[in-house]
CSV table of C-alpha atoms and ligand atoms in Angstrom, one decimal:
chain,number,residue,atom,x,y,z
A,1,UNK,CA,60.3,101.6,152.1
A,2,UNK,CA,58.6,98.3,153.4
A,3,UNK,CA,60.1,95.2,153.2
A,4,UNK,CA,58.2,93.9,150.2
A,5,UNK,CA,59.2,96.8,148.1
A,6,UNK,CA,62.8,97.0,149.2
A,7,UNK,CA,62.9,93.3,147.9
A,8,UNK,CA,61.0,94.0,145.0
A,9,UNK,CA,63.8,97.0,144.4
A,10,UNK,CA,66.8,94.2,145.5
A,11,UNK,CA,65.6,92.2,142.9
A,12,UNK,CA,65.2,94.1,140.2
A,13,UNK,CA,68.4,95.4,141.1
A,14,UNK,CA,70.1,91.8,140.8
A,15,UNK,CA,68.6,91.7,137.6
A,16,UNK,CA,69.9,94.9,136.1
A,17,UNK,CA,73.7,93.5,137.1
A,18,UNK,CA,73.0,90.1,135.8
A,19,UNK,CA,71.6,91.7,132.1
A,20,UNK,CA,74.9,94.4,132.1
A,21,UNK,CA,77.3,91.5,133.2
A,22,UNK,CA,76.0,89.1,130.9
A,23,UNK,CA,75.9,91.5,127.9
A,24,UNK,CA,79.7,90.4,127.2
A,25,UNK,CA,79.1,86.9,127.2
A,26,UNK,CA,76.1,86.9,125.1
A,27,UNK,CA,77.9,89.5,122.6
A,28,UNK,CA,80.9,86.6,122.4
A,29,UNK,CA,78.3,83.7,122.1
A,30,UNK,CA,76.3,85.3,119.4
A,31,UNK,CA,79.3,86.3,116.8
A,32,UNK,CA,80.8,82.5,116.0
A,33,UNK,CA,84.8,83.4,116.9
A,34,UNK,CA,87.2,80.6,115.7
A,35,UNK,CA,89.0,79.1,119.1
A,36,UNK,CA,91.7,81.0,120.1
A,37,UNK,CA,94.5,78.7,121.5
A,38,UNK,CA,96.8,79.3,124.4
A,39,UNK,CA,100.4,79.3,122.6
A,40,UNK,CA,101.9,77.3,124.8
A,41,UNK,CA,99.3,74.5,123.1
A,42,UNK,CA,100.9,74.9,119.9
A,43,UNK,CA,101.9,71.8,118.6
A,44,UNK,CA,105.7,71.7,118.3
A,45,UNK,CA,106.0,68.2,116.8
A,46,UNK,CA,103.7,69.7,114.0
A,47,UNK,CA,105.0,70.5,110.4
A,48,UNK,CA,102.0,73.2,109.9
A,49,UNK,CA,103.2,75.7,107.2
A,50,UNK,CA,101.0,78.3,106.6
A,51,UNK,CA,101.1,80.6,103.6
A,52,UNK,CA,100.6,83.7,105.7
A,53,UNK,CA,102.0,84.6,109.7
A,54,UNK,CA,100.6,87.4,111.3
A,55,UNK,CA,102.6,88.9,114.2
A,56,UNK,CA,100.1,91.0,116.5
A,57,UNK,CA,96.7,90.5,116.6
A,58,UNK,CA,95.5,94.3,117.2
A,59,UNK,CA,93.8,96.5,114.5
A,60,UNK,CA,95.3,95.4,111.4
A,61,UNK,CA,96.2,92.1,112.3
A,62,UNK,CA,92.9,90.6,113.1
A,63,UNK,CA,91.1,92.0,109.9
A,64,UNK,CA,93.8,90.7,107.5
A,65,UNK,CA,93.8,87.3,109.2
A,66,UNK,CA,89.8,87.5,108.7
A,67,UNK,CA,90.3,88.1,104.9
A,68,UNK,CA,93.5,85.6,103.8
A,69,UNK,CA,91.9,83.0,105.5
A,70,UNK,CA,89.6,83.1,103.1
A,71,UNK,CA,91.9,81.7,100.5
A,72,UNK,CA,95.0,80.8,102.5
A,73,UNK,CA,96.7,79.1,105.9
A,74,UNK,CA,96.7,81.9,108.4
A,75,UNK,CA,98.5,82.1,111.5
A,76,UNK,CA,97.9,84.9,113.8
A,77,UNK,CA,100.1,85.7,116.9
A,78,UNK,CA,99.5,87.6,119.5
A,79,UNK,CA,101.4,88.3,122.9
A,80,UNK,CA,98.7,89.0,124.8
A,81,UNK,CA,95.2,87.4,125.7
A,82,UNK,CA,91.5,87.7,124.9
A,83,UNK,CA,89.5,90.9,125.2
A,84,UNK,CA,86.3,88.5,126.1
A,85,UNK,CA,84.5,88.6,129.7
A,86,UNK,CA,86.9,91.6,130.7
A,87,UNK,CA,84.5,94.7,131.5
A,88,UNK,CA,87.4,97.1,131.7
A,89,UNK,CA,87.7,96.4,127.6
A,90,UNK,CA,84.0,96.3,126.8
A,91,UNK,CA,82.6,98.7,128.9
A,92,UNK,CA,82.4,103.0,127.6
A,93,UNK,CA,82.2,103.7,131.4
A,94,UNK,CA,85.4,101.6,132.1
A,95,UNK,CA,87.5,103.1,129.5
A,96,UNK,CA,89.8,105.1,132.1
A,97,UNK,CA,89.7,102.4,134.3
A,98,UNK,CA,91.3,100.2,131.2
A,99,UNK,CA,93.9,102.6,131.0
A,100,UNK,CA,95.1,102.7,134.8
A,101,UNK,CA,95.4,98.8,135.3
A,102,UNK,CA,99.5,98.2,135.9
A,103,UNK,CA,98.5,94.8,136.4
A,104,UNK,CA,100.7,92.0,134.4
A,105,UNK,CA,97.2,90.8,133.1
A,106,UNK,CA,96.7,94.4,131.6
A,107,UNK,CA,95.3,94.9,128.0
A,108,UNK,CA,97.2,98.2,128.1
A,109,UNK,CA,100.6,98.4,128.3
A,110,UNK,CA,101.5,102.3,129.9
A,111,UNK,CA,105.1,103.7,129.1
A,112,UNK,CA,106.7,106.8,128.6
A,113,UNK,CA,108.8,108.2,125.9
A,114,UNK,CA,112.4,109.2,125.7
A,115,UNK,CA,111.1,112.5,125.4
A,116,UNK,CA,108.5,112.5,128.4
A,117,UNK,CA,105.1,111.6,126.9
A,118,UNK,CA,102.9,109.7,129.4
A,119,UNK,CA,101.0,107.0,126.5
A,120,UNK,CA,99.8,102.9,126.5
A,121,UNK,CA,100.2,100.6,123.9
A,122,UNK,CA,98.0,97.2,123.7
A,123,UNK,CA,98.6,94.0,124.6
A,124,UNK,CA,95.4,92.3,123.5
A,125,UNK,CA,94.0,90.5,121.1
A,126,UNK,CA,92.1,93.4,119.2
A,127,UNK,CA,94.8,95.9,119.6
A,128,UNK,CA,94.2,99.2,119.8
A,129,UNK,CA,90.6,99.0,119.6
A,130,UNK,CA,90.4,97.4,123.0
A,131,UNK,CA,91.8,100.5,124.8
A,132,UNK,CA,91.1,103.0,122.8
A,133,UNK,CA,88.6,105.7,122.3
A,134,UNK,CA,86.5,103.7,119.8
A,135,UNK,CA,86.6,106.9,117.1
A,136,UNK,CA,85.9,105.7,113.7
A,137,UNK,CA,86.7,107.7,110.5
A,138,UNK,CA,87.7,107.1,107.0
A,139,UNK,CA,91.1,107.6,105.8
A,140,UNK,CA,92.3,111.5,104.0
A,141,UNK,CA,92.1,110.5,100.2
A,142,UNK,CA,95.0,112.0,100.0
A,143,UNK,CA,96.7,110.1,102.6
A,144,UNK,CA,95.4,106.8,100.8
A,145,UNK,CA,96.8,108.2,97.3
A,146,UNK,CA,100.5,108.6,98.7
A,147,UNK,CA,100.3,105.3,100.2
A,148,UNK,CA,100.0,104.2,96.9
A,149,UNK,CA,96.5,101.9,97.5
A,150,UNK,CA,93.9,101.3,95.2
A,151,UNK,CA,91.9,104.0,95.6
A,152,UNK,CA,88.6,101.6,94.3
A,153,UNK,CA,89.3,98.5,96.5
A,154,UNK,CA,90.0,100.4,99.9
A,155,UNK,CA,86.2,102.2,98.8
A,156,UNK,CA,85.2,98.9,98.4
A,157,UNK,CA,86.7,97.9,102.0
A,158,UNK,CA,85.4,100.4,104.1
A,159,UNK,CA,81.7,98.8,104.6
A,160,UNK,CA,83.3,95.9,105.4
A,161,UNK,CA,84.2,96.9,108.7
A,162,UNK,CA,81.6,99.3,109.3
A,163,UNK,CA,78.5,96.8,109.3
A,164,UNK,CA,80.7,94.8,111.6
A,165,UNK,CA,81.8,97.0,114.3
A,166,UNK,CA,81.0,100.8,113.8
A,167,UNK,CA,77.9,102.5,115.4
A,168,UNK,CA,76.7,106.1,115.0
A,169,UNK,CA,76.7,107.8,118.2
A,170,UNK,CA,73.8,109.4,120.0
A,171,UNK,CA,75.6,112.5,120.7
A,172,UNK,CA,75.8,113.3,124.2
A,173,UNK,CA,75.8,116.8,125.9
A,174,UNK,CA,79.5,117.8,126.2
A,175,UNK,CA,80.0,116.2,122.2
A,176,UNK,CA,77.0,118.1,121.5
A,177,UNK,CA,79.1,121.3,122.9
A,178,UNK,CA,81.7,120.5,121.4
A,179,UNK,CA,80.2,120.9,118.0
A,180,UNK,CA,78.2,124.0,118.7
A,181,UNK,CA,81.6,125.4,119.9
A,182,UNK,CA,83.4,124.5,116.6
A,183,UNK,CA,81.3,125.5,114.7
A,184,UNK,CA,80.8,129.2,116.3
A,185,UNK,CA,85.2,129.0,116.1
A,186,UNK,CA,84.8,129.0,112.5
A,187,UNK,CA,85.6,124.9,112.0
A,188,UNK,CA,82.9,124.6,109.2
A,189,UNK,CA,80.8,123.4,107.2
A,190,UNK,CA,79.0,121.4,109.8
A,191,UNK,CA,78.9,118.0,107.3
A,192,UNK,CA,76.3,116.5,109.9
A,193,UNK,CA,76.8,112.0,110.5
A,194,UNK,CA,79.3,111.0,108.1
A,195,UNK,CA,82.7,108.4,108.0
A,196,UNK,CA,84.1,110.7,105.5
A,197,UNK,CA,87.2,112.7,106.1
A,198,UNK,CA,85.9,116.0,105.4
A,199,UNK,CA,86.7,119.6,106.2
A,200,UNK,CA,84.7,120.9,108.4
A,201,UNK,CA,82.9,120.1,112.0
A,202,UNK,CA,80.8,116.3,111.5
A,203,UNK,CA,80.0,113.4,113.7
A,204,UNK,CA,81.8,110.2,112.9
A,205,UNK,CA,81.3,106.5,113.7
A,206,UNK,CA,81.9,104.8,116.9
A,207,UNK,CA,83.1,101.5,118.0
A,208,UNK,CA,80.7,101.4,121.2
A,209,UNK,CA,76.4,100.9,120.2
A,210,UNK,CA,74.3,102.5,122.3
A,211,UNK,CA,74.5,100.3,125.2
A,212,UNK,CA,78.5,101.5,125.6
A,213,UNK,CA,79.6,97.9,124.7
A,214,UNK,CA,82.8,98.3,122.9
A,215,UNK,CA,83.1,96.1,119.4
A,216,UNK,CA,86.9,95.4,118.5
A,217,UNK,CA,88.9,94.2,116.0
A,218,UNK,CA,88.9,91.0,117.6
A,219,UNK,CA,84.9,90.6,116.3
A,220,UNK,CA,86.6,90.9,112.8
A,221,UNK,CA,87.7,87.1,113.2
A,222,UNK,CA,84.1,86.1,113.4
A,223,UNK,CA,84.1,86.4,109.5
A,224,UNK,CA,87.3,84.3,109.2
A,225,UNK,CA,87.2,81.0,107.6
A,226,UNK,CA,88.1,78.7,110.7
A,227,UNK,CA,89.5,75.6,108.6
A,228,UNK,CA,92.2,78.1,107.7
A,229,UNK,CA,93.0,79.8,110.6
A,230,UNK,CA,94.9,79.3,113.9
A,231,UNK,CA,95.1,82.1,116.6
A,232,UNK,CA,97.3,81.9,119.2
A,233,UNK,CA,97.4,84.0,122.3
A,234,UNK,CA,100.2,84.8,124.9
A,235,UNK,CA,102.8,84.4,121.7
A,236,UNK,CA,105.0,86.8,121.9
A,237,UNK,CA,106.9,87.1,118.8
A,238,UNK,CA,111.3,87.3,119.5
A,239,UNK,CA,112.5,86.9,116.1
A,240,UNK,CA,111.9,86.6,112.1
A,241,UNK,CA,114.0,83.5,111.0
A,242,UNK,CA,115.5,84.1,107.4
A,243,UNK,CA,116.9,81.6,105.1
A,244,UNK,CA,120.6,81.8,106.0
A,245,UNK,CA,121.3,78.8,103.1
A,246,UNK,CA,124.6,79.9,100.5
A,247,UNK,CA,123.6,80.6,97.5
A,248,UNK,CA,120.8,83.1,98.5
A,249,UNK,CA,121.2,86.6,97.8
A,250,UNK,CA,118.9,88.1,99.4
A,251,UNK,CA,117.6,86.9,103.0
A,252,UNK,CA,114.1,85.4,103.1
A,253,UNK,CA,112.2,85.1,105.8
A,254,UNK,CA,110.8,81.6,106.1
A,255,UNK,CA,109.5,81.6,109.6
A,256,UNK,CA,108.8,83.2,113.5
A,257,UNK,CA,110.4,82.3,116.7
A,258,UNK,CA,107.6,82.8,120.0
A,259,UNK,CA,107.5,82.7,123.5
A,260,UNK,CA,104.6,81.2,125.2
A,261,UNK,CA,102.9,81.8,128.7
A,262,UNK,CA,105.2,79.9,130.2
A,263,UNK,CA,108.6,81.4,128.3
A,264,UNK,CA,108.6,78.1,126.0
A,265,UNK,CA,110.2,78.8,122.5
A,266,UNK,CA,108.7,77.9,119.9
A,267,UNK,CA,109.1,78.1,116.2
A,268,UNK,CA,106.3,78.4,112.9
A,269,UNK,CA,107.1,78.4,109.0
A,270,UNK,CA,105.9,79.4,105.9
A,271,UNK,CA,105.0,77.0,103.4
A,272,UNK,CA,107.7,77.0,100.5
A,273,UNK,CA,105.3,78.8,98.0
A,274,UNK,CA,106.4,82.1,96.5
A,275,UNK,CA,104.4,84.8,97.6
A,276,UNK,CA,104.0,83.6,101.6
A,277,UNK,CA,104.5,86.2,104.1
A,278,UNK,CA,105.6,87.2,107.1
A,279,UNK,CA,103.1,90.4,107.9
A,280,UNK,CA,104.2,92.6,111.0
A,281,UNK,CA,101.4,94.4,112.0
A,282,UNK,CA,102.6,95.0,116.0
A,283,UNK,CA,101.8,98.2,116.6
A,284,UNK,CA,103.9,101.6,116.2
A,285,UNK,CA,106.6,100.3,118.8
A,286,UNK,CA,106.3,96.7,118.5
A,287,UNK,CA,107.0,96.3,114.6
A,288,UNK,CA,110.2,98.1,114.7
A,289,UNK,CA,111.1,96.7,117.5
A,290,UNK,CA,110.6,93.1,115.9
A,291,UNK,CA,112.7,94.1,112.8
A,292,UNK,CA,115.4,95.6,115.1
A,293,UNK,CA,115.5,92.1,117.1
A,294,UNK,CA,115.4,90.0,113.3
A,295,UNK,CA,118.5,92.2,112.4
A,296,UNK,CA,116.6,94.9,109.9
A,297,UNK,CA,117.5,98.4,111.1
A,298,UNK,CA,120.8,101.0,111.4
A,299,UNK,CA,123.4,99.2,110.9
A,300,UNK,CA,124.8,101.1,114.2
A,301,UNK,CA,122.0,100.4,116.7
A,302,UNK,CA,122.1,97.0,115.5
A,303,UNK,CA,125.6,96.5,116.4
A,304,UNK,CA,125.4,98.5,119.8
A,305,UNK,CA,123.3,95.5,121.2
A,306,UNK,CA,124.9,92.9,119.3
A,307,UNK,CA,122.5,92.2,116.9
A,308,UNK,CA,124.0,90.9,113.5
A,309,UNK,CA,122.9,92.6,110.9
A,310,UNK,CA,120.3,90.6,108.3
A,311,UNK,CA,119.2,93.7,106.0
A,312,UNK,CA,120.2,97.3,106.4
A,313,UNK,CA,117.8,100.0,107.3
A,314,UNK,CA,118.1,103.1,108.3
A,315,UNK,CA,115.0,104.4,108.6
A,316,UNK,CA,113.5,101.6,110.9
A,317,UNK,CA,112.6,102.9,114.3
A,318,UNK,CA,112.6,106.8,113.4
A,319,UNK,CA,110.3,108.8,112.7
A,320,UNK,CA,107.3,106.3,114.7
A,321,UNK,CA,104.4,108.1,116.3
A,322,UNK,CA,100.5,106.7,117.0
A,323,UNK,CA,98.1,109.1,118.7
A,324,UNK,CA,100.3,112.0,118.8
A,325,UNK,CA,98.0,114.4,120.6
A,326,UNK,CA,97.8,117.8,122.8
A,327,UNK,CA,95.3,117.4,125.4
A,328,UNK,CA,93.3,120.5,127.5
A,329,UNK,CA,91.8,119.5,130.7
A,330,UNK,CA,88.8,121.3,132.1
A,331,UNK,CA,87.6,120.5,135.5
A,332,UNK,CA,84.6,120.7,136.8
A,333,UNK,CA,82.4,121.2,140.0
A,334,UNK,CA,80.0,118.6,139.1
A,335,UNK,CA,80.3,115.3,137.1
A,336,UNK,CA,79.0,115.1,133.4
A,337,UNK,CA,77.5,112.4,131.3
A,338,UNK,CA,80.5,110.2,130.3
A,339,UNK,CA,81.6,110.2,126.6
A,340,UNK,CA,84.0,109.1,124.1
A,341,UNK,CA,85.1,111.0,120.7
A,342,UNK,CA,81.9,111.2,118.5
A,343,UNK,CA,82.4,114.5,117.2
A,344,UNK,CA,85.5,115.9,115.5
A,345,UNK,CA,86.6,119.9,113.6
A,346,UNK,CA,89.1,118.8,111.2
A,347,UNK,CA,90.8,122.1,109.9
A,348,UNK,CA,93.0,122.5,107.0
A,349,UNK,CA,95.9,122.9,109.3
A,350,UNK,CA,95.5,118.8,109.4
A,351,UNK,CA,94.6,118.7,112.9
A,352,UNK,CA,91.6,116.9,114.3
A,353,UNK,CA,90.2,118.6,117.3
A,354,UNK,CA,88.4,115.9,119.9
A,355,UNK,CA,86.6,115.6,123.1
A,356,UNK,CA,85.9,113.3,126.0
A,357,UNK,CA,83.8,113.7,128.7
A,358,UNK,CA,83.4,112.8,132.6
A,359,UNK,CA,86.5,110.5,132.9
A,360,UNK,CA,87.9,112.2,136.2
A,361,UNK,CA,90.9,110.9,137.1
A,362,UNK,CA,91.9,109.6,140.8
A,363,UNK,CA,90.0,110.4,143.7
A,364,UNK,CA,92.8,112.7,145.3
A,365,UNK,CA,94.1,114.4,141.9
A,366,UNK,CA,92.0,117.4,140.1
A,367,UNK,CA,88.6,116.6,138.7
A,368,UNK,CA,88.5,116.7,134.9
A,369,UNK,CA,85.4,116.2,133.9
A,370,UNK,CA,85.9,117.0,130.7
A,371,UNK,CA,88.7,117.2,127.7
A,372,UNK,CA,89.5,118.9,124.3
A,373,UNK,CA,92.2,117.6,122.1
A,374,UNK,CA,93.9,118.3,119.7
A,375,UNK,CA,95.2,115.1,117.4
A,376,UNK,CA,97.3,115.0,114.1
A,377,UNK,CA,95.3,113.9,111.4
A,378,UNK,CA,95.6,110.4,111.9
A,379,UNK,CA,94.4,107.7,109.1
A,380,UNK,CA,95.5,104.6,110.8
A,381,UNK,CA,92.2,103.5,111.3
A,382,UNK,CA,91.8,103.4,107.5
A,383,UNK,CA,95.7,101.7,107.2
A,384,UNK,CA,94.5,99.5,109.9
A,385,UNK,CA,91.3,98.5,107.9
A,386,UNK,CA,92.2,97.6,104.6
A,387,UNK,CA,91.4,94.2,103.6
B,401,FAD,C1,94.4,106.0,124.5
B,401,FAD,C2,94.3,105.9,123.0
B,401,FAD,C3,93.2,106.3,122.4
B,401,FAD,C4,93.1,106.3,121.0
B,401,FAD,N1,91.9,106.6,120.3
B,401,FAD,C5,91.7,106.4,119.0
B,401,FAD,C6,90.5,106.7,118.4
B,401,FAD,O1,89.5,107.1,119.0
B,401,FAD,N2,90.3,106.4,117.1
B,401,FAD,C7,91.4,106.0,116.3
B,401,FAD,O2,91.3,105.8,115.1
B,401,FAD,N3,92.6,105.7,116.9
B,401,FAD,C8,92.8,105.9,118.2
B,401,FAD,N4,94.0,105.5,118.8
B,401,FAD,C9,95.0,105.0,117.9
B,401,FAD,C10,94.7,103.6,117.5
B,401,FAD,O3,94.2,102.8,118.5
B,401,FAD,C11,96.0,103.0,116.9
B,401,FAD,O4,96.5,103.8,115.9
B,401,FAD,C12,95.7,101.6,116.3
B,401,FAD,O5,95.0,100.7,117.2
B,401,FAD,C13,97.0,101.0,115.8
B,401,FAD,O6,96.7,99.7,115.2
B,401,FAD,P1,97.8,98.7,114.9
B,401,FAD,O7,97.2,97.5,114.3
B,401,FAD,O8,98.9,99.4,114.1
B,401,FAD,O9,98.4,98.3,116.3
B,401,FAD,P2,97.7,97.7,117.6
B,401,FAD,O10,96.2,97.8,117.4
B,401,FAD,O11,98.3,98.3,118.8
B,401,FAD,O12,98.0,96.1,117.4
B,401,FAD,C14,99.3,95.6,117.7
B,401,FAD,C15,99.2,94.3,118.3
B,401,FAD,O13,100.4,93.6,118.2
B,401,FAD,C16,100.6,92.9,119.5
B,401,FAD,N5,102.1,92.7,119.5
B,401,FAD,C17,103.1,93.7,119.7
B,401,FAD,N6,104.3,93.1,119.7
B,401,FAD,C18,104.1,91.8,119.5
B,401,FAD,C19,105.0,90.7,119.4
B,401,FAD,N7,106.3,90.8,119.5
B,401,FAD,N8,104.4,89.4,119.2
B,401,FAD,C20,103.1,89.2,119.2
B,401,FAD,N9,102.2,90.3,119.3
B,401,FAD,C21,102.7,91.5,119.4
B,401,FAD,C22,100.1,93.8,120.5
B,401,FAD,O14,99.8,93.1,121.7
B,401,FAD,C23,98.8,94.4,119.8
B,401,FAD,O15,97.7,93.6,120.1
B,401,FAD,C24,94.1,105.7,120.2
B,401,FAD,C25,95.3,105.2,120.8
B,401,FAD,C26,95.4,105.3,122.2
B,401,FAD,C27,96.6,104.7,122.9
């Protein structure tokens, strides 16, 4: 190659990056967020009341602070930052990447159970949907009927969040296998593109568009009403406060305790008004956890850490699971296009069966191109979405 062609190639080159590392910043520009606030710049001094607190901005959170601030004071907390301007979030091809990073800065908090699974939790604003593997489905009717919702209004709900953030998938090669394979297992009908939850082998809805740029729950804020809402990052929610005045006979919680970035304390409240709440949408681990730390749990736990006891539970913290899922790995001599869950077998058994492909994991470890798994019927999506 000459030297005007290798420049020609250099700069088109330069161009490419500058379009795909743009992309994020563009995508923030265009959708109108309210400001998000560092907590540590809430005002203190300030009597603010609000008629609703959210504690954790993930999946649910950010969607129901979106819709009550269209008629109500809305504070949302989250403990960790902003899913803006950080490729390892918005990028498809990053996804594994996302998952890895042990850094404090981390949008995905890795642990392991008590009983040995390897799994991450977010710490985000946007939740879940900034780590995870951007599958969107609507929830079992079933499941929505037992969880006693109006059947109409979470109908009604559904598009809501679709327009916003859900893409159909152009299905790649290992999806496309995937399906084929199903279907010649005996996972039918094949029900073709739909959100639905139906029996059968189908294609569902994605969170990343065609370019692999992720959309989270965090874009749900862009159709908040910003006069009535206050998001605060790095808040880190340590306790419910309850109304400990005589004369009440039942506890009511009237307000949060929060950490900021720099381990300040601070302190938020409801406005006096029957019918404000305290919503704890933290996550599988992080809402029981809160509860347990405001005194709501077994009685026994409780007192094993000291904890005095505000209302009895004994069913919070048991009986928790998010993602529960058996994974196959097959590896492969040659990498594949890279993929995230698009298509899905859901069998009567109530299992969802799922792929992934061309996420190999690190450079010295086995190379597995490619995944099958297996997850529990799972309608959190749905839970997560109703607004
Ligand atoms: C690797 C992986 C892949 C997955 N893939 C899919 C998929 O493809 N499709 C699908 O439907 N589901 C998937 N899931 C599951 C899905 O992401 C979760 O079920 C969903 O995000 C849970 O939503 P949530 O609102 O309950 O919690 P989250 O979205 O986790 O939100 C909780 C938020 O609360 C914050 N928080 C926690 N504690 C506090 C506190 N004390 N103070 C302030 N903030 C706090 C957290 O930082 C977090 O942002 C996946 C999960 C994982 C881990």
């Amino acid at each position: 190659m000459d030297l005007i062609s290798r420049r020609v190639v250099f700069k088109a080159l330069v161009f490419l990056c500058f379009i795909r590392s743009s992309q994020g910043r563009d995508h923030f520009t265009k959708l109108n967020l309210p400001p998000f606030l560092k907590a540590s710049r809430f005002p203190t001094f300030q009597h603010e009341a609000y008629d609703y607190i959210i504690v954790g901005g993930g999946t649910a959170g950010c969607p129901l602070a979106s819709t009550l601030s269209q008629k109500f004071k809305v504070l949302l907390l989250e403990r960790g930052g902003s899913p803006y301007g950080n490729r390892n979030i918005t990028l498809l091809e990053n996804f594994h990447i996302c998952l890895a990073d042990v850094s404090p800065e981390s949008p995905a908090q890795g642990f392991i159970s008590t009983d040995g699974v390897i799994n991450a939790r977010a710490k985000v604003l946007g939740g879940g949907t900034c780590i995870n593997a951007g599958f969107y489905s609507r929830a079992k009717p079933s499941f929505v009927q037992q969880a006693g919702w109006d059947a109409d209004l979470v109908n009604q709900s559904y598009p809501w969040v679709e327009e916003r953030i859900v893409h159909w998938p152009k299905v790649a090669p290992w999806q496309a296998a995937l399906r084929d394979g199903l279907l010649e297992a005996g996972v039918s009908p094949y029900n073709g593109y739909t959100y639905d939850h139906l029996y059968g082998t189908k294609v569902g809805g994605t969170i990343f568009d065609e370019t692999g740029y992720r959309h989270t729950a965090a874009d749900l804020l862009a159709a908040a009403n910003p006069n009535n809402l206050r998001v605060l990052l790095y808040a880190s929610v340590n306790k419910i406060v309850f109304n400990t005045k005589q004369g009440h006979r039942k506890p009511r919680a009237i307000g949060v305790q929060f950490k900021d970035e720099n381990g300040r304390h601070h302190q938020a409240f409801l406005r006096e008004e029957r019918g404000s709440e305290i919503i704890v949408s933290a996550g599988a681990i992080g809402s029981p956890q809160l509860l347990l730390l405001s005194g709501i749990g077994p009685r026994n736990e409780l007192k094993k850490h000291n904890i005095s006891v505000t209302i009895r539970n004994e069913h919070v913290g048991k009986g928790m699971s998010d993602n529960p899922m058996n994974s196959i790995f097959v590896p492969m001599k040659s990498p594949t296009k890279q993929s995230l869950i698009e298509t899905v077998g859901i069998t009567d058994a109530g299992v969802f069966i799922e792929a992934s492909s061309g996420f190999s994991q690190t450079d010295d470890s086995i190379h597995c191109h490619h995944g099958i798994m297996s997850a529990e019927v799972w309608s959190l999506f749905a839970f997560s979405f109703t607004c």
